[in-house]
């Protein structure tokens, strides 16, 4: 005999599988049907899945909006640059780098993982301060943290190159590499969400007082989620760097923060599926708008949006979502298999195909 | 040296205090942390020049004599804030503070990019009241005239605002609404009037900051409101969210801390001044998460 | 014409039904007690009438005018005032400022001054502490302030939610004495949520007994205290 609880658990376990299949289908479609530009768009989108799913691990489970996650991407990208760049190049570009770092010439995978780990360590330290604050004040402090990292990176020229870009990162990101990281992020995110800590954190999101009364240590769970979350944002940052080949502190500042936030809001912050769907929806919209900004020719006339209208339209879309569908496209639901599929034939009654997280 | 430092601290702190008030006023009445405030400042700056993407700025409003120019720019700020309230925040009136905050962030991005479309991305040189930069001798110190004007103006604005909040009907209603909006409405206080009032005031305060920034730096830049908005946010957190007096006190304190850091840090560390400031604040909040100027159970008080 | 009329009123919070198809009317000048166990919907009823809580359906009228759909400030401006549960005084504002918040809807400035004087005469302690922050008053004094603050809007109908909550019995007596005096003096229509039917019987008036979002009994408060309608309401099967 299978209990309702077991059915629900099995159904929940299908979510990461289905989401992974969804982005796999996205990659396959982009690679087989599109040109090189489409394949690049697919890689970029999946890097964003890694970033936004990482972001969701904290923001989605805790209900606290962080403005600081772009800083973790920044750190991840620079750590990967410091460890993988040709030592000769580092000597000229980043003369202030400590000797131990300057000599390194690592392969890309350990560099990306290290980027994530350094970001996570930074999250552990900064989160210990920021997460003691209440929700809104924590959001503001995370914004201060972002500005602090940006100020340091833009001015610490001998080590970071300052506002001039660091160039020459190995461009190894294919859609498949990005897919691998996106799938890992999705799996870890759903493992965390189903863990005792994830459950406890979502309880604090629903009702802070009741959760505290039942003995939940909100701060500890927030800090854990923040740290795990920062790991994937760090990795996502490293992937971004190696995707373009050039990094700059302003590439990891307000524009990226806005994009990540817009994706989460549009998809719906209440569920992991919302985060993934939001990335896909906003990325496709961005791609369409970018092409419009370049101009499309209709007969004799070329029609082009002025540069900057992309952000304006996405911002307006975001406000419209907040007003008319505040729970986002997915409305807090997860994509999962229906109950009769996970239980087997003839043993179950019909259950809804989506479930609230 | 020390008098110079005092004036630096007062002028900078005064501007921070005005910006923090603009944030705290709106937070008080509708629990909105307005991430578009920096763009209100930037829009008020660009209102001075004629829209064009050329590298050279052509003054529009900015050519008018100060007696007309100042009220006009304040009105631009107030109207912009009122429009933002009507178009974005009124439909979100019943949304959570988090949704409001995210909505204001989106509004800020939209405004910033609107400025980019209209004016182009490059900073433009703007000369507003250039002769105010001339230093005056005050005892042993040389203090720019502009700094004196800023200090006096900030003092006058703070005084006027305190009087308004204490002695006018709308001031009373704002204070009541900041404490318990629902109760105020049950007593016949009109929500729209109070919220619009707070937005208009906040927008006008953003315009004050804009004028000072332009006069000080001589530049119009799409991003120029960002740093000061962040300091203002921090001031409202340090001051105890929603407390107007706390926001002013924290703004002044941050200005003083900034001036001290600027003077005390070795030259090679000065570019990192703001990073030190933010780190200092996060450190302070570790020990007083409820803010420096609010006791744990304290309510907003003017 | 009834002063207040409530017809088929329902209130829901998400899936939870707080009031279902509730109806009653009351004439001008009446004193109406609303009683019932926790969760019966008493506060929701007051909230819906005052406009603080949105009704799912139904109609609320005052003097024949439909109030449903109006905001709380518009309803207050039509002469209905509310003393909510927990008093909700503005702790950081002075006592005098608390009293003045609700006078913004009035155009008769000299009458406002007269009313303020009347409040200070009725409650000398409020005059004494006029410039002190209201948060510094005792619980009983805060209750007096909350009632006076509602009076300053010059209401025709006043609703008081649990005036006895958290107060010593002797203070409760005084609060009720003052409420009755004021009602007589001004011809107020008074709605009071009161848990204790014994208290309601002693003060006197009509009483509605609520349970599970419905009215289960309606009659003279004195009869409730004597009969077993109460036991029925608390422990019986909801209709």
Coordinates of C-alpha atoms in Angstrom, one line a residue, chain C:
Chain C
X1 CA -35.7 53.1 7.5
X2 CA -33.1 51.2 9.3
X3 CA -29.9 53.0 10.3
X4 CA -27.8 50.0 9.5
X5 CA -28.8 47.1 7.2
X6 CA -26.8 44.0 6.4
X7 CA -28.1 41.7 3.8
X8 CA -26.7 38.3 2.8
X9 CA -23.2 39.3 3.7
X10 CA -20.4 36.8 3.1
X11 CA -16.7 37.2 3.9
X12 CA -14.0 34.8 2.9
X13 CA -10.2 34.7 3.6
X14 CA -8.9 32.4 0.8
X15 CA -10.8 29.2 1.3
X16 CA -11.8 30.0 4.8
X17 CA -15.4 31.4 5.2
X18 CA -15.6 33.9 8.0
X19 CA -19.2 35.1 7.4
X20 CA -21.9 33.3 5.4
X21 CA -25.1 35.0 4.2
X22 CA -25.6 37.0 7.3
X23 CA -28.4 39.5 7.6
X24 CA -29.8 41.9 10.2
X25 CA -31.0 45.5 10.5
X26 CA -30.9 47.9 13.4
X27 CA -32.8 51.2 14.0
X28 CA -31.2 54.5 14.8
X29 CA -30.1 54.9 18.4
X30 CA -30.1 51.2 19.2
X31 CA -27.4 49.5 21.3
X32 CA -26.5 46.2 19.8
X33 CA -24.1 43.7 21.4
X34 CA -22.5 41.1 19.2
X35 CA -21.3 38.0 21.1
X36 CA -20.1 34.5 20.3
X37 CA -17.0 32.3 20.6
X38 CA -13.7 33.0 19.1
X39 CA -13.7 32.6 15.3
X40 CA -17.5 33.3 15.1
X41 CA -16.9 36.1 12.7
X42 CA -17.6 39.1 15.0
X43 CA -14.5 41.1 14.0
X44 CA -15.0 40.2 10.4
X45 CA -18.5 41.6 10.6
X46 CA -17.3 44.9 12.0
X47 CA -14.4 44.9 9.5
X48 CA -16.8 44.4 6.6
X49 CA -19.2 47.2 7.8
X50 CA -16.3 49.6 8.3
X51 CA -14.8 48.8 4.9
X52 CA -11.5 47.4 6.3
X53 CA -12.5 43.9 5.1
X54 CA -13.8 43.2 1.6
X55 CA -17.1 41.3 1.4
X56 CA -17.3 38.3 -1.0
X57 CA -20.9 39.2 -1.7
X58 CA -23.9 40.8 0.0
X59 CA -24.9 44.4 0.7
X60 CA -24.4 46.8 3.6
X61 CA -26.5 49.9 3.9
X62 CA -26.5 52.9 6.1
X63 CA -29.5 55.3 6.0
X64 CA -30.5 53.5 2.8
X65 CA -27.1 54.2 1.1
X66 CA -25.1 51.3 0.0
X67 CA -21.7 51.1 1.7
X68 CA -20.3 48.0 0.0
X69 CA -17.4 48.7 -2.2
X70 CA -16.4 52.0 -0.5
X71 CA -13.0 52.3 1.1
X72 CA -12.8 52.7 4.9
X73 CA -12.1 56.4 4.7
X74 CA -15.2 57.0 2.6
X75 CA -17.3 55.1 5.0
X76 CA -15.9 57.0 7.9
X77 CA -16.8 60.2 6.1
X78 CA -20.4 59.1 5.9
X79 CA -20.6 59.0 9.7
X80 CA -19.5 55.5 10.8
X81 CA -16.7 55.3 13.2
X82 CA -14.8 52.3 14.5
X83 CA -12.9 51.5 17.7
X84 CA -11.0 48.4 16.6
X85 CA -9.8 45.4 18.6
X86 CA -6.6 46.2 20.4
X87 CA -7.4 49.9 20.3
X88 CA -4.6 50.7 17.8
X89 CA -3.8 54.1 19.1
X90 CA -1.0 56.0 17.4
X91 CA 1.6 55.4 20.1
X92 CA 4.2 57.9 18.9
X93 CA 1.7 60.7 18.4
X94 CA 0.6 62.9 21.3
X95 CA -2.8 62.3 22.9
X96 CA -4.1 65.5 21.3
X97 CA -2.8 64.5 17.9
X98 CA -4.5 61.1 18.2
X99 CA -7.7 63.0 18.8
X100 CA -7.2 65.3 15.8
X101 CA -6.4 62.6 13.2
X102 CA -10.1 61.9 12.7
X103 CA -11.2 65.5 12.4
X104 CA -9.8 65.9 8.8
X105 CA -13.2 64.9 7.4
X106 CA -15.0 67.7 9.2
X107 CA -15.6 71.2 8.0
X108 CA -17.0 72.6 11.2
X109 CA -13.9 73.9 13.0
X110 CA -15.6 75.5 15.9
X111 CA -17.6 72.3 16.6
X112 CA -14.3 70.4 16.5
X113 CA -13.0 72.6 19.2
X114 CA -16.2 72.1 21.2
X115 CA -15.9 68.3 20.8
X116 CA -12.3 68.4 21.9
X117 CA -13.3 70.4 25.0
X118 CA -16.1 67.9 25.6
X119 CA -13.7 65.0 25.4
X120 CA -11.3 66.7 27.8
X121 CA -14.1 67.4 30.2
X122 CA -15.4 63.8 30.1
X123 CA -11.9 62.4 30.4
X124 CA -9.8 64.8 32.4
X125 CA -6.8 62.5 32.3
X126 CA -6.6 63.0 28.5
X127 CA -6.4 66.8 29.0
X128 CA -3.7 66.2 31.6
X129 CA -1.7 64.1 29.2
X130 CA -2.7 66.0 26.1
X131 CA 0.9 66.5 24.9
X132 CA 2.4 63.2 26.1
X133 CA 2.9 60.4 23.6
X134 CA -0.2 58.2 23.6
X135 CA 1.9 55.1 24.0
X136 CA 2.7 56.2 27.5
X137 CA -1.0 55.9 28.7
X138 CA -2.3 52.9 30.6
X139 CA -4.5 50.3 29.0
X140 CA -7.7 51.8 30.3
X141 CA -6.6 55.3 29.4
X142 CA -5.8 54.1 25.9
X143 CA -9.3 52.6 25.6
X144 CA -10.8 55.9 26.6
X145 CA -8.5 57.6 24.1
X146 CA -9.6 55.2 21.3
X147 CA -13.3 55.8 22.0
X148 CA -12.7 59.6 22.2
X149 CA -10.7 59.5 19.0
X150 CA -13.6 57.8 17.2
X151 CA -16.0 60.3 18.7
X152 CA -14.0 63.2 17.2
X153 CA -15.1 62.2 13.7
X154 CA -18.6 63.1 14.9
X155 CA -20.1 59.8 14.0
X156 CA -23.7 58.8 13.7
X157 CA -22.9 55.1 14.2
X158 CA -20.0 53.9 16.4
X159 CA -18.7 50.3 16.5
X160 CA -16.5 49.2 19.3
X161 CA -14.6 45.8 19.1
X162 CA -14.1 44.2 22.5
X163 CA -13.7 47.3 24.7
X164 CA -13.1 45.1 27.8
X165 CA -10.2 43.2 26.3
X166 CA -7.2 43.3 28.7
X167 CA -8.8 45.7 31.2
X168 CA -9.5 45.2 34.9
X169 CA -13.3 44.7 35.6
X170 CA -13.5 48.0 37.4
X171 CA -12.1 49.8 34.4
X172 CA -14.5 48.0 32.1
X173 CA -17.4 49.3 34.2
X174 CA -16.1 52.8 33.7
X175 CA -15.7 52.3 30.0
X176 CA -19.3 51.1 29.6
X177 CA -20.7 53.9 31.8
X178 CA -19.0 56.4 29.5
X179 CA -20.1 54.7 26.4
X180 CA -23.8 54.7 27.6
X181 CA -23.6 58.3 28.6
X182 CA -22.1 59.3 25.3
X183 CA -24.8 57.4 23.4
X184 CA -27.6 59.1 25.3
X185 CA -26.0 62.5 24.9
X186 CA -25.4 62.2 21.2
X187 CA -28.1 59.8 20.0
X188 CA -25.4 57.5 18.7
X189 CA -26.2 54.1 17.2
X190 CA -23.9 51.8 19.0
X191 CA -22.5 48.4 18.0
X192 CA -20.3 46.6 20.6
X193 CA -18.5 43.3 20.4
X194 CA -18.6 41.8 23.8
X195 CA -17.6 38.2 24.8
X196 CA -19.3 38.3 28.2
X197 CA -23.1 38.0 27.9
X198 CA -23.4 38.7 31.6
X199 CA -21.7 42.1 31.0
X200 CA -24.0 42.8 28.0
X201 CA -27.1 41.9 30.1
X202 CA -26.0 44.2 32.9
X203 CA -25.5 47.1 30.4
X204 CA -28.6 46.3 28.6
X205 CA -29.6 46.3 24.9
X206 CA -30.2 43.9 22.0
X207 CA -27.8 41.1 21.4
X208 CA -26.8 39.0 18.3
X209 CA -25.2 35.7 19.1
X210 CA -22.8 34.5 16.3
X211 CA -21.3 31.2 15.6
X212 CA -19.5 29.8 12.6
X213 CA -20.1 33.0 10.6
X214 CA -23.8 33.1 11.1
X215 CA -26.3 34.7 13.5
X216 CA -27.7 31.9 15.7
X217 CA -29.8 34.0 18.1
X218 CA -31.1 37.6 18.2
X219 CA -32.9 39.0 21.2
X220 CA -32.7 41.0 24.4
X221 CA -29.3 40.7 26.1
X222 CA -30.9 40.1 29.5
X223 CA -32.8 37.1 28.2
X224 CA -29.6 35.5 26.9
X225 CA -27.9 35.6 30.3
X226 CA -30.9 33.9 31.8
X227 CA -31.6 31.2 29.2
X228 CA -29.5 28.5 27.7
X229 CA -29.2 30.1 24.2
X230 CA -25.6 30.7 25.1
X231 CA -24.7 27.1 25.8
X232 CA -26.5 26.3 22.6
X233 CA -24.4 28.8 20.7
X234 CA -21.1 27.7 22.1
X235 CA -21.6 23.9 22.2
X236 CA -24.5 23.1 19.9
X237 CA -24.5 22.1 16.3
X238 CA -24.0 25.1 14.0
X239 CA -27.0 25.8 11.9

